[in-house]
CSV table of C-alpha atoms in Angstrom, one decimal:
chain,number,residue,atom,x,y,z
V,1,UNK,CA,2.2,40.3,16.3
V,2,UNK,CA,0.9,43.0,18.5
V,3,UNK,CA,-2.1,44.6,15.9
V,4,UNK,CA,-2.6,40.6,14.9
V,5,UNK,CA,-3.6,40.1,18.6
V,6,UNK,CA,-5.8,43.1,19.1
V,7,UNK,CA,-7.5,42.2,16.5
V,8,UNK,CA,-8.1,38.6,17.8
V,9,UNK,CA,-9.4,40.5,21.1
V,10,UNK,CA,-11.8,42.8,19.1
V,11,UNK,CA,-12.8,39.4,17.3
V,12,UNK,CA,-13.5,37.8,20.5
V,13,UNK,CA,-15.4,40.7,21.8
V,14,UNK,CA,-17.8,41.0,18.9
V,15,UNK,CA,-18.4,37.0,19.6
V,16,UNK,CA,-19.3,37.6,23.1
V,17,UNK,CA,-22.1,39.7,21.7
V,18,UNK,CA,-23.0,38.0,18.6
V,19,UNK,CA,-21.6,34.2,19.4
V,20,UNK,CA,-22.6,32.9,16.0
V,21,UNK,CA,-21.7,35.2,13.2
V,22,UNK,CA,-19.9,33.7,10.6
V,23,UNK,CA,-17.9,36.7,9.4
V,24,UNK,CA,-16.5,37.4,12.4
V,25,UNK,CA,-15.4,33.3,13.3
V,26,UNK,CA,-13.7,33.5,9.9
V,27,UNK,CA,-12.0,36.6,10.1
V,28,UNK,CA,-10.7,35.7,13.6
V,29,UNK,CA,-9.6,32.1,12.2
V,30,UNK,CA,-7.8,33.7,9.6
V,31,UNK,CA,-6.1,36.0,12.3
V,32,UNK,CA,-4.9,33.4,14.1
V,33,UNK,CA,-3.6,31.8,10.8
V,34,UNK,CA,-1.6,35.1,10.6
V,35,UNK,CA,-0.3,35.3,14.3
V,36,UNK,CA,0.9,31.3,13.7
V,37,UNK,CA,3.1,32.1,10.9
V,38,UNK,CA,4.6,34.9,13.0
V,39,UNK,CA,5.2,32.7,15.9
V,40,UNK,CA,8.7,31.1,16.3
V,41,UNK,CA,7.5,28.9,18.8
V,42,UNK,CA,6.2,25.9,17.0
V,43,UNK,CA,3.9,24.8,20.1
V,44,UNK,CA,2.3,28.0,20.0
V,45,UNK,CA,1.7,28.0,16.4
V,46,UNK,CA,0.4,24.5,16.8
V,47,UNK,CA,-2.5,26.3,19.2
V,48,UNK,CA,-3.0,29.0,17.2
V,49,UNK,CA,-3.7,26.8,14.4
V,50,UNK,CA,-5.9,24.4,16.2
V,51,UNK,CA,-7.8,27.3,17.6
V,52,UNK,CA,-8.3,28.5,14.1
V,53,UNK,CA,-9.0,25.8,12.8
V,54,UNK,CA,-12.0,25.7,15.5
V,55,UNK,CA,-13.4,28.9,14.3
V,56,UNK,CA,-13.6,27.6,10.8
V,57,UNK,CA,-15.3,24.7,11.9
V,58,UNK,CA,-17.7,26.8,13.9
V,59,UNK,CA,-18.4,29.1,11.2
V,60,UNK,CA,-18.9,26.6,8.8
V,61,UNK,CA,-21.8,25.5,11.0
V,62,UNK,CA,-23.0,28.9,11.5
V,63,UNK,CA,-22.8,29.4,7.9
V,64,UNK,CA,-24.8,26.1,7.0
V,65,UNK,CA,-27.5,27.7,8.6
V,66,UNK,CA,-28.5,30.3,6.2
V,67,UNK,CA,-25.9,32.6,5.8
V,68,UNK,CA,-24.3,33.5,2.8
V,69,UNK,CA,-22.8,31.3,0.5
V,70,UNK,CA,-19.0,33.0,0.7
V,71,UNK,CA,-19.1,32.4,3.9
V,72,UNK,CA,-19.3,28.6,3.5
V,73,UNK,CA,-16.7,28.9,1.2
V,74,UNK,CA,-14.4,31.1,3.2
V,75,UNK,CA,-14.8,28.5,5.8
V,76,UNK,CA,-14.3,25.0,4.3
V,77,UNK,CA,-11.6,26.8,2.3
V,78,UNK,CA,-9.6,28.6,4.9
V,79,UNK,CA,-10.4,25.2,7.4
V,80,UNK,CA,-8.6,23.4,5.1
V,81,UNK,CA,-5.9,25.6,4.9
V,82,UNK,CA,-5.2,25.7,8.7
V,83,UNK,CA,-5.7,21.4,9.0
V,84,UNK,CA,-2.5,21.4,5.3
V,85,UNK,CA,-0.3,23.7,7.9
V,86,UNK,CA,-1.4,21.9,11.2
V,87,UNK,CA,-0.6,18.3,9.3
V,88,UNK,CA,3.0,20.2,8.3
V,89,UNK,CA,3.7,20.5,11.8
V,90,UNK,CA,2.6,16.8,12.9
V,91,UNK,CA,5.1,15.6,9.6
V,92,UNK,CA,8.2,17.7,11.0
V,93,UNK,CA,7.1,15.9,14.6
V,94,UNK,CA,7.4,12.5,12.9
V,95,UNK,CA,3.8,11.8,13.5
V,96,UNK,CA,2.7,10.6,10.1
V,97,UNK,CA,-0.6,8.9,11.7
V,98,UNK,CA,-2.0,12.5,13.0
V,99,UNK,CA,-0.7,14.2,9.7
V,100,UNK,CA,-2.8,12.0,7.4
V,101,UNK,CA,-5.9,12.3,9.6
V,102,UNK,CA,-5.4,16.4,9.2
V,103,UNK,CA,-4.7,15.8,5.2
V,104,UNK,CA,-7.7,13.6,4.9
V,105,UNK,CA,-9.7,16.1,6.9
V,106,UNK,CA,-8.2,18.9,4.8
V,107,UNK,CA,-9.1,17.1,1.5
V,108,UNK,CA,-12.7,17.0,2.7
V,109,UNK,CA,-12.7,20.8,3.3
V,110,UNK,CA,-11.4,21.5,0.1
V,111,UNK,CA,-13.8,19.1,-1.6
V,112,UNK,CA,-16.8,21.2,-0.3
V,113,UNK,CA,-15.0,24.4,-1.1
V,114,UNK,CA,-14.5,23.1,-4.5
V,115,UNK,CA,-18.7,21.8,-4.7
V,116,UNK,CA,-19.1,25.9,-4.0
V,117,UNK,CA,-17.2,27.1,-6.1
V,118,UNK,CA,-16.1,24.6,-8.7
V,119,UNK,CA,-14.5,27.2,-10.7
V,120,UNK,CA,-12.0,28.5,-8.0
V,121,UNK,CA,-8.4,27.6,-8.9
V,122,UNK,CA,-7.3,28.0,-5.7
V,123,UNK,CA,-9.4,25.4,-4.0
V,124,UNK,CA,-7.9,23.1,-7.0
V,125,UNK,CA,-4.1,23.9,-6.0
V,126,UNK,CA,-4.5,23.4,-2.3
V,127,UNK,CA,-6.4,20.2,-3.1
V,128,UNK,CA,-3.8,19.4,-5.1
V,129,UNK,CA,-1.3,19.9,-2.7
V,130,UNK,CA,-2.9,18.2,0.4
V,131,UNK,CA,-3.6,15.2,-1.9
V,132,UNK,CA,0.3,15.0,-2.8
V,133,UNK,CA,1.2,14.9,0.4
V,134,UNK,CA,-1.4,12.2,1.1
V,135,UNK,CA,0.4,10.3,-1.9
V,136,UNK,CA,4.0,11.1,-0.7
V,137,UNK,CA,3.1,9.8,3.0
V,138,UNK,CA,1.1,7.0,1.1
V,139,UNK,CA,3.4,6.2,-1.8
V,140,UNK,CA,0.7,6.4,-4.3
V,141,UNK,CA,-0.2,9.3,-6.6
V,142,UNK,CA,-3.3,8.8,-8.6
V,143,UNK,CA,-5.9,11.0,-6.8
V,144,UNK,CA,-2.6,13.9,-7.3
V,145,UNK,CA,-2.1,12.7,-10.7
V,146,UNK,CA,-6.1,13.4,-11.8
V,147,UNK,CA,-5.9,16.7,-9.9
V,148,UNK,CA,-3.1,17.6,-12.0
V,149,UNK,CA,-4.5,17.1,-15.1
V,150,UNK,CA,-7.9,19.1,-13.6
V,151,UNK,CA,-6.0,21.7,-12.8
V,152,UNK,CA,-4.1,22.1,-15.9
V,153,UNK,CA,-7.5,22.6,-17.8
V,154,UNK,CA,-8.7,24.9,-15.1
V,155,UNK,CA,-5.2,26.7,-15.9
V,156,UNK,CA,-5.7,27.2,-19.4
V,157,UNK,CA,-4.7,30.8,-21.1
V,158,UNK,CA,-7.8,32.9,-21.2
V,159,UNK,CA,-8.1,36.1,-23.1
V,160,UNK,CA,-6.2,38.2,-20.9
V,161,UNK,CA,-4.1,35.5,-19.1
V,162,UNK,CA,-1.3,32.9,-20.0
V,163,UNK,CA,-1.1,29.5,-18.1
V,164,UNK,CA,2.6,30.2,-17.5
V,165,UNK,CA,1.2,32.5,-14.5
V,166,UNK,CA,0.2,29.1,-13.3
V,167,UNK,CA,2.8,27.1,-14.4
V,168,UNK,CA,4.2,26.8,-10.6
V,169,UNK,CA,1.2,25.4,-9.4
V,170,UNK,CA,1.1,23.0,-12.7
V,171,UNK,CA,4.9,21.6,-12.0
V,172,UNK,CA,4.1,21.0,-8.3
V,173,UNK,CA,1.3,18.2,-9.6
V,174,UNK,CA,3.2,17.7,-12.1
V,175,UNK,CA,6.2,15.6,-10.1
V,176,UNK,CA,3.7,13.5,-8.5
V,177,UNK,CA,1.8,13.0,-11.5
V,178,UNK,CA,4.0,10.8,-13.3
V,179,UNK,CA,4.1,13.1,-16.4
V,180,UNK,CA,7.4,12.9,-18.4
V,181,UNK,CA,6.6,16.1,-20.5
V,182,UNK,CA,5.1,19.4,-19.4
V,183,UNK,CA,2.6,21.0,-22.4
V,184,UNK,CA,2.7,24.6,-22.2
V,185,UNK,CA,0.8,27.0,-24.2
């Protein structure tokens, strides 16, 4: 934890010199997210996740002004991941309204990341997780089922991989999809 705190301090120092550097903002967000996972105190973890989300938002804003395409993708993707983690904390607190708002914002982030890189199965997977959580909160499953089907196509085996490497992902979506059989390669 001390090394992550030291890394955060160096990223902060870097930002004091170049406040709008999307790469540094993204790295700081990543560090804060990692610190949140290391923290046993949920209020401190929540605060770090909120700060991480803020840094990813700043990175997205800085990236949209002409920075590298990859930074746009990473800031959208990591922002969405941090919002899903925050939503999980709010769900644990019995706050479904805030949880749903965070998940909706996360889904928008995954959509943006998907628009930037339509072949990222990680984005589809995490988007599916967020939609499945929304579906569970709302009691509906249509969007999760649709993404499950998209994920099934994206996880088809290539010459050097097998869809079984993605089976846990697909089974997670499948749980919400209403499918009664698993189609394996």
